XYZ file of C-alpha atoms in Angstrom:
437
model
C -11.556 -26.065 -27.183
C -13.156 -22.994 -27.255
C -12.194 -20.101 -24.287
C -14.546 -20.133 -21.265
C -16.805 -16.316 -21.519
C -15.112 -14.118 -18.084
C -18.015 -13.535 -16.785
C -17.531 -9.606 -16.054
C -15.036 -9.247 -19.420
C -12.272 -6.761 -19.792
C -13.075 -3.087 -20.650
C -9.159 -1.728 -19.519
C -6.121 -2.766 -21.982
C -2.512 -1.062 -21.138
C 0.148 0.052 -23.994
C 3.918 0.930 -22.737
C 6.915 0.968 -24.938
C 10.599 2.716 -24.423
C 11.677 6.461 -25.394
C 13.515 5.073 -29.052
C 16.100 6.608 -30.852
C 15.869 4.789 -35.154
C 18.232 5.252 -37.781
C 21.695 5.530 -39.605
C 23.965 7.424 -37.238
C 21.620 7.342 -33.776
C 24.462 5.399 -32.446
C 26.327 8.789 -32.296
C 24.324 10.530 -29.739
C 23.822 7.543 -26.550
C 26.598 10.018 -24.598
C 24.205 12.696 -25.137
C 20.476 10.587 -24.096
C 22.589 8.786 -21.209
C 23.579 11.525 -19.643
C 20.036 13.426 -20.048
C 18.989 10.079 -17.076
C 21.441 11.590 -14.649
C 24.228 8.458 -15.356
C 27.805 9.208 -14.407
C 28.947 5.640 -14.313
C 28.303 2.992 -16.980
C 28.012 -0.590 -17.016
C 28.041 -1.527 -20.967
C 26.821 -5.289 -21.182
C 28.030 -6.912 -24.319
C 29.305 -10.571 -25.812
C 33.206 -11.596 -26.584
C 31.955 -12.378 -29.949
C 30.461 -8.933 -30.441
C 33.728 -7.175 -28.996
C 35.820 -7.989 -32.253
C 33.042 -5.940 -34.595
C 34.259 -2.663 -32.516
C 30.653 -1.703 -31.829
C 30.773 -1.988 -27.835
C 34.250 0.086 -27.521
C 32.327 2.486 -30.270
C 29.368 2.614 -27.928
C 31.943 3.548 -24.572
C 33.586 5.966 -26.867
C 30.383 7.971 -27.287
C 29.513 7.189 -23.749
C 32.946 8.801 -22.258
C 33.000 11.808 -24.654
C 29.810 12.902 -23.032
C 32.337 13.067 -19.663
C 30.910 9.570 -18.271
C 32.717 6.567 -17.014
C 32.189 3.375 -19.258
C 33.081 -0.386 -18.629
C 33.001 -2.469 -21.223
C 32.090 -5.810 -19.858
C 31.573 -8.967 -22.216
C 29.703 -10.516 -19.649
C 26.939 -11.909 -22.107
C 26.541 -15.469 -22.966
C 24.264 -16.618 -26.453
C 21.659 -18.062 -25.288
C 21.881 -17.037 -21.507
C 21.420 -19.451 -18.209
C 20.833 -18.548 -14.970
C 24.511 -19.731 -14.428
C 25.991 -17.043 -16.591
C 23.298 -14.437 -15.876
C 24.296 -14.954 -12.005
C 28.217 -14.595 -13.647
C 27.155 -11.562 -14.976
C 25.319 -10.272 -11.893
C 28.752 -10.751 -9.881
C 31.071 -9.447 -12.331
C 28.753 -5.690 -12.088
C 28.810 -6.431 -8.603
C 32.625 -6.210 -8.701
C 32.420 -3.156 -11.023
C 30.263 -0.601 -8.386
C 29.506 2.240 -8.811
C 27.341 2.236 -11.701
C 24.007 3.969 -12.271
C 22.923 3.149 -15.939
C 23.329 -0.357 -17.374
C 23.862 -0.173 -21.694
C 23.059 -3.257 -23.720
C 25.150 -3.555 -26.814
C 24.257 -6.572 -28.979
C 21.105 -9.364 -29.194
C 18.777 -9.896 -26.815
C 21.119 -12.361 -24.861
C 23.063 -8.790 -23.892
C 19.939 -6.730 -23.635
C 18.603 -9.501 -21.131
C 22.135 -9.780 -19.600
C 21.306 -6.072 -19.081
C 18.422 -6.561 -17.457
C 19.267 -9.111 -14.951
C 21.804 -6.650 -14.083
C 19.837 -4.165 -13.122
C 17.841 -6.035 -11.558
C 20.286 -7.762 -8.764
C 22.723 -4.669 -8.667
C 19.425 -2.790 -6.490
C 17.359 -5.403 -5.328
C 17.574 -8.367 -2.708
C 18.042 -12.452 -3.199
C 19.365 -14.034 -5.773
C 18.331 -14.510 -9.591
C 16.136 -18.160 -8.936
C 14.341 -15.651 -6.399
C 12.631 -13.168 -9.634
C 12.377 -16.149 -11.930
C 8.526 -16.868 -13.244
C 6.942 -19.719 -11.005
C 6.639 -22.544 -11.065
C 10.239 -22.961 -12.370
C 11.060 -19.952 -9.933
C 9.874 -17.709 -6.697
C 8.376 -15.632 -8.995
C 9.215 -12.487 -6.473
C 8.068 -8.688 -7.842
C 11.554 -6.235 -7.545
C 11.083 -4.544 -4.021
C 13.316 -1.506 -5.531
C 13.543 0.695 -8.718
C 15.966 -0.790 -10.718
C 19.089 0.692 -12.641
C 17.642 2.496 -16.118
C 18.769 -0.322 -19.303
C 19.634 1.968 -22.387
C 19.501 -0.866 -25.002
C 21.493 -1.027 -28.199
C 20.097 -3.865 -30.546
C 22.890 -5.071 -33.094
C 20.762 -7.808 -34.320
C 17.291 -7.177 -36.307
C 14.744 -9.502 -34.471
C 14.636 -9.842 -30.192
C 12.711 -7.338 -29.585
C 14.166 -7.349 -26.075
C 14.271 -4.066 -26.483
C 10.872 -3.226 -25.987
C 9.921 -5.623 -23.231
C 9.521 -6.192 -19.879
C 11.293 -9.652 -19.934
C 14.315 -11.563 -19.203
C 14.363 -14.639 -20.801
C 16.695 -17.517 -19.688
C 17.913 -21.049 -19.507
C 16.947 -23.650 -16.174
C 20.129 -25.798 -16.698
C 18.381 -27.927 -13.571
C 15.273 -27.557 -15.059
C 16.444 -28.039 -18.443
C 13.566 -25.829 -19.477
C 13.928 -21.908 -20.782
C 11.473 -19.993 -18.860
C 11.526 -15.899 -17.621
C 11.581 -13.089 -14.949
C 8.691 -10.803 -15.947
C 7.766 -7.228 -14.703
C 7.343 -3.692 -15.830
C 10.093 -2.510 -14.660
C 12.568 -4.831 -16.494
C 11.751 -2.629 -19.410
C 14.148 -0.549 -21.142
C 13.850 3.001 -20.676
C 15.342 3.859 -23.918
C 16.097 2.096 -27.682
C 18.670 3.321 -29.921
C 18.294 1.864 -32.925
C 21.236 2.284 -35.857
C 20.334 -0.241 -38.149
C 23.888 -0.175 -39.555
C 25.388 -1.690 -36.845
C 23.522 -4.694 -38.069
C 25.719 -4.691 -41.287
C 28.381 -7.224 -39.504
C 25.437 -9.616 -38.922
C 25.407 -13.322 -40.682
C 22.896 -14.349 -43.171
C 22.308 -17.234 -40.170
C 21.438 -14.896 -37.415
C 19.404 -12.436 -39.654
C 17.201 -15.728 -41.055
C 16.920 -17.185 -37.490
C 16.340 -13.419 -35.627
C 14.251 -12.610 -38.474
C 11.786 -15.567 -37.863
C 11.590 -14.127 -33.658
C 10.390 -10.890 -35.144
C 7.608 -12.415 -37.590
C 6.543 -14.726 -34.774
C 6.857 -11.772 -32.444
C 4.280 -10.518 -34.399
C 1.978 -13.261 -35.484
C 1.611 -14.327 -31.798
C 0.280 -10.851 -30.850
C -1.526 -10.053 -34.032
C -3.657 -13.638 -33.043
C -3.715 -13.457 -29.346
C -7.019 -13.659 -27.310
C -8.496 -10.133 -26.793
C -7.987 -8.537 -23.589
C -11.950 -8.115 -23.516
C -11.847 -12.103 -22.975
C -10.354 -11.715 -19.900
C -12.257 -12.073 -16.594
C -12.095 -7.403 -15.390
C -8.722 -6.530 -13.212
C -8.026 -4.270 -10.249
C -5.456 -2.061 -11.490
C -2.879 -4.012 -8.969
C -3.466 -7.335 -11.051
C -2.694 -5.688 -14.154
C 0.327 -7.486 -15.906
C 1.881 -6.259 -19.621
C 0.755 -8.983 -21.252
C -2.926 -7.812 -22.061
C -4.292 -9.368 -24.633
C -4.349 -8.282 -28.250
C -5.610 -4.716 -28.704
C -5.929 -1.883 -30.922
C -2.666 -0.319 -30.401
C -0.399 -3.984 -30.798
C -2.772 -4.646 -33.670
C -1.725 -1.832 -35.500
C 2.485 -2.284 -34.705
C 2.099 -6.183 -35.123
C 0.030 -5.602 -38.951
C 2.741 -2.692 -39.927
C 5.661 -4.721 -38.356
C 4.251 -7.858 -40.798
C 3.903 -5.864 -44.128
C 7.233 -4.933 -43.444
C 9.066 -8.103 -43.721
C 7.295 -9.141 -46.201
C 9.019 -7.199 -48.607
C 12.601 -7.111 -46.135
C 13.266 -10.616 -44.968
C 14.553 -13.129 -47.951
C 16.954 -9.693 -49.213
C 18.094 -9.208 -45.942
C 19.298 -13.212 -45.610
C 20.530 -13.388 -49.100
C 21.077 -9.390 -50.688
C 24.440 -9.303 -52.626
C 24.166 -5.623 -53.881
C 25.183 -3.136 -50.952
C 22.676 -0.618 -51.371
C 18.909 -3.060 -51.505
C 20.922 -4.516 -48.518
C 21.169 -1.380 -46.395
C 17.529 -0.882 -47.369
C 16.356 -4.473 -46.374
C 18.264 -4.231 -42.499
C 16.517 -0.780 -42.166
C 13.482 -2.464 -42.709
C 13.851 -5.650 -40.793
C 14.959 -3.225 -38.072
C 11.435 -1.473 -38.131
C 10.623 -4.810 -38.398
C 11.650 -5.833 -35.209
C 11.129 -2.816 -33.198
C 7.111 -2.599 -34.247
C 6.798 -6.027 -33.499
C 8.063 -5.784 -29.539
C 6.328 -2.593 -28.773
C 3.348 -5.288 -30.114
C 3.952 -8.385 -28.165
C 5.984 -6.638 -25.373
C 1.517 -5.399 -24.652
C -0.783 -7.913 -26.229
C 1.939 -11.261 -25.505
C 2.539 -14.089 -27.708
C 1.018 -17.841 -26.974
C 2.110 -21.134 -28.282
C 5.722 -20.774 -30.729
C 6.860 -19.120 -28.031
C 5.980 -22.004 -25.542
C 7.299 -24.559 -27.004
C 10.223 -23.211 -27.960
C 11.507 -22.329 -24.676
C 12.140 -26.453 -24.164
C 13.213 -26.956 -27.779
C 16.190 -24.911 -26.838
C 16.575 -26.001 -23.328
C 16.719 -29.815 -23.865
C 19.043 -30.285 -27.043
C 21.958 -30.538 -24.418
C 20.972 -33.647 -23.976
C 20.399 -34.890 -27.132
C 24.248 -35.680 -28.436
C 23.204 -33.813 -31.188
C 25.796 -32.154 -33.600
C 23.327 -29.578 -35.090
C 24.853 -25.942 -35.358
C 23.038 -23.369 -36.373
C 24.578 -21.195 -39.058
C 26.232 -17.564 -38.196
C 26.233 -19.010 -34.552
C 30.006 -19.726 -32.898
C 28.551 -23.204 -30.615
C 30.856 -25.452 -29.367
C 27.195 -27.794 -28.848
C 24.367 -28.501 -30.194
C 22.359 -24.951 -29.710
C 19.424 -23.624 -30.812
C 18.985 -19.983 -31.200
C 15.752 -18.495 -29.884
C 14.140 -17.112 -32.849
C 14.607 -20.858 -34.652
C 12.886 -22.593 -31.977
C 10.346 -20.310 -32.013
C 9.994 -20.836 -35.715
C 10.075 -24.774 -35.377
C 7.202 -25.755 -33.953
C 5.203 -21.907 -35.807
C 3.532 -23.530 -38.707
C 1.516 -26.201 -36.680
C 0.702 -24.197 -33.931
C -1.228 -21.400 -36.100
C -3.200 -24.388 -37.387
C -3.871 -25.437 -33.970
C -5.053 -21.885 -33.151
C -6.829 -20.968 -36.904
C -10.753 -22.135 -35.382
C -10.292 -19.454 -32.465
C -9.954 -16.287 -35.439
C -10.010 -17.413 -39.300
C -10.624 -13.889 -40.225
C -6.991 -13.322 -37.954
C -4.832 -15.603 -39.219
C -6.250 -15.606 -43.483
C -5.405 -11.859 -43.223
C -2.114 -12.677 -41.627
C -1.246 -15.186 -44.390
C -1.989 -12.138 -47.408
C 0.132 -9.828 -45.878
C 3.410 -12.289 -45.931
C 2.620 -13.366 -49.264
C 1.275 -10.159 -51.198
C 2.186 -11.920 -54.408
C -0.264 -15.024 -53.246
C 1.510 -18.151 -54.058
C 0.351 -20.376 -51.271
C -3.083 -18.271 -51.782
C -5.197 -21.788 -52.659
C -3.936 -23.422 -50.410
C -7.367 -24.981 -47.956
C -8.094 -21.370 -45.614
C -6.585 -23.762 -42.025
C -3.374 -24.772 -43.722
C -2.369 -21.338 -45.698
C -1.132 -19.361 -42.674
C 1.002 -22.273 -42.283
C 1.797 -22.769 -46.060
C 3.461 -19.453 -45.367
C 5.562 -19.755 -43.394
C 6.574 -23.000 -44.491
C 7.663 -21.059 -47.569
C 9.744 -18.661 -45.727
C 11.559 -20.670 -44.008
C 12.672 -23.068 -46.446
C 13.571 -20.035 -48.435
C 15.739 -18.719 -45.670
C 17.723 -21.767 -44.730
C 15.690 -22.835 -41.675
C 15.546 -26.209 -40.497
C 13.287 -28.572 -41.977
C 12.148 -29.528 -39.073
C 12.604 -30.720 -35.110
C 13.918 -33.977 -36.399
C 16.938 -32.514 -38.480
C 18.080 -30.187 -34.509
C 18.389 -33.824 -33.224
C 14.320 -34.689 -32.149
C 12.968 -37.734 -32.054
C 9.560 -39.275 -31.087
C 10.355 -40.192 -27.861
C 11.615 -36.719 -26.964
C 7.595 -35.112 -27.186
C 6.481 -35.866 -23.657
C 9.253 -34.075 -22.582
C 9.196 -31.536 -24.779
C 5.325 -31.479 -23.859
C 6.187 -30.886 -19.911
C 8.447 -28.016 -20.820
C 5.966 -26.129 -22.752
C 3.064 -26.803 -20.007
C 5.368 -25.136 -17.514
C 4.923 -21.788 -19.587
C 1.698 -20.886 -18.774
C 1.898 -17.163 -18.555
C 2.577 -17.351 -22.309
C -0.493 -20.027 -22.909
C -2.316 -17.581 -20.811
C -2.294 -15.475 -23.790
C -3.362 -18.432 -26.389
C -6.441 -17.025 -28.565
C -7.648 -20.870 -27.130
C -7.559 -23.169 -24.734
C -4.267 -25.631 -24.825
C -3.817 -28.944 -23.823
C -0.852 -31.314 -23.957
C -2.444 -33.613 -26.282
C -2.706 -30.321 -28.321
C 1.427 -29.568 -27.819
C 1.754 -33.418 -28.046
C 0.471 -32.984 -31.795
C 1.810 -29.568 -31.892
C 5.474 -31.167 -32.104
C 4.825 -34.186 -33.936
C 3.709 -32.268 -36.713
C 6.549 -30.607 -35.896
C 8.990 -33.579 -36.497
C 9.342 -33.008 -40.239
C 7.927 -29.145 -42.266
C 8.861 -30.490 -45.576
């Protein structure tokens, strides 16, 4: 179903990104960078699994060497929930005074830092700020604490975005808090920190990078929206020339680095692949953080949120999971092949260009055009050990209605899709995603 034509087409797009420091050894300068923000007391957010790597304490030591007070708290839960975020905020309140938050870890740590930054400076409770209709959709009244993001996984892009993603346990759905004030003021990206990332995490998080780039690239154009006033503008404005540039670069980097980052044994080659994955993650974040994401991400929220009700024994490789869980990138990828078949007709040229960038050897060049990008994705997913479909995770035909319902709550994301999306469309995508091969 094609998008309706706007009465007065949009003529303006916006772009924003955090200050960026990238490269091996970048983390050794974080004390200077945080002190330059005027901070004196820093709350370092990480998760218990990452504490064992030594990265958080290394960051804290560099901050202290610059004359700052730094407290390390393993307050972040993998795949944060409203409960875990509220608990992290309570711990941060007990650690006051705090005038900056440094997140060391993946998207879970960075999103936890965003919630802390918001609720240490603004009234109300967490659910007041969660996107409607799941939460109150309240906008922050006050400036938030500066967040400095130090990613240790290559994928989430949270270091570049205005979004805090969480699992609302009572609603059995993932959603988010979205506001431009939540964008980190700085991202310090040191590829060396990803050396401790297990292959399974590299694979899942890498699929998040890829879908960020693909969804941004195929998002509805900014000119397809009705013209907005200045007060109506939101961070996700649709595909635009600047976001397009970053998304393309991310896909071309992934084409050469992704499989090697997961499977490469040679230390030098692996380091090069990790560096290119980190750069691809940065570029993809700078793309989708402004253009937006759509159907695969909208589907991912209920796929990850409802797995707890399945009595499934699915445990993803590389994650210390004591119960069934679906990492965010894996959840996004789980329906991506079918989702891009759904959106193909909205802009065939873009879907085919993406397939060519991701498949420079032309292994799937003979596949019919509407299915070509999906074939490229399925080949990659199989090569890096992603699940063979939703059925492997534990979903079945009886779960389709619940997944559709959860997806349709993500209207903020579906509004960025390049075509109108109905419940029937989503049901078709989910059924087609039960088995990829």
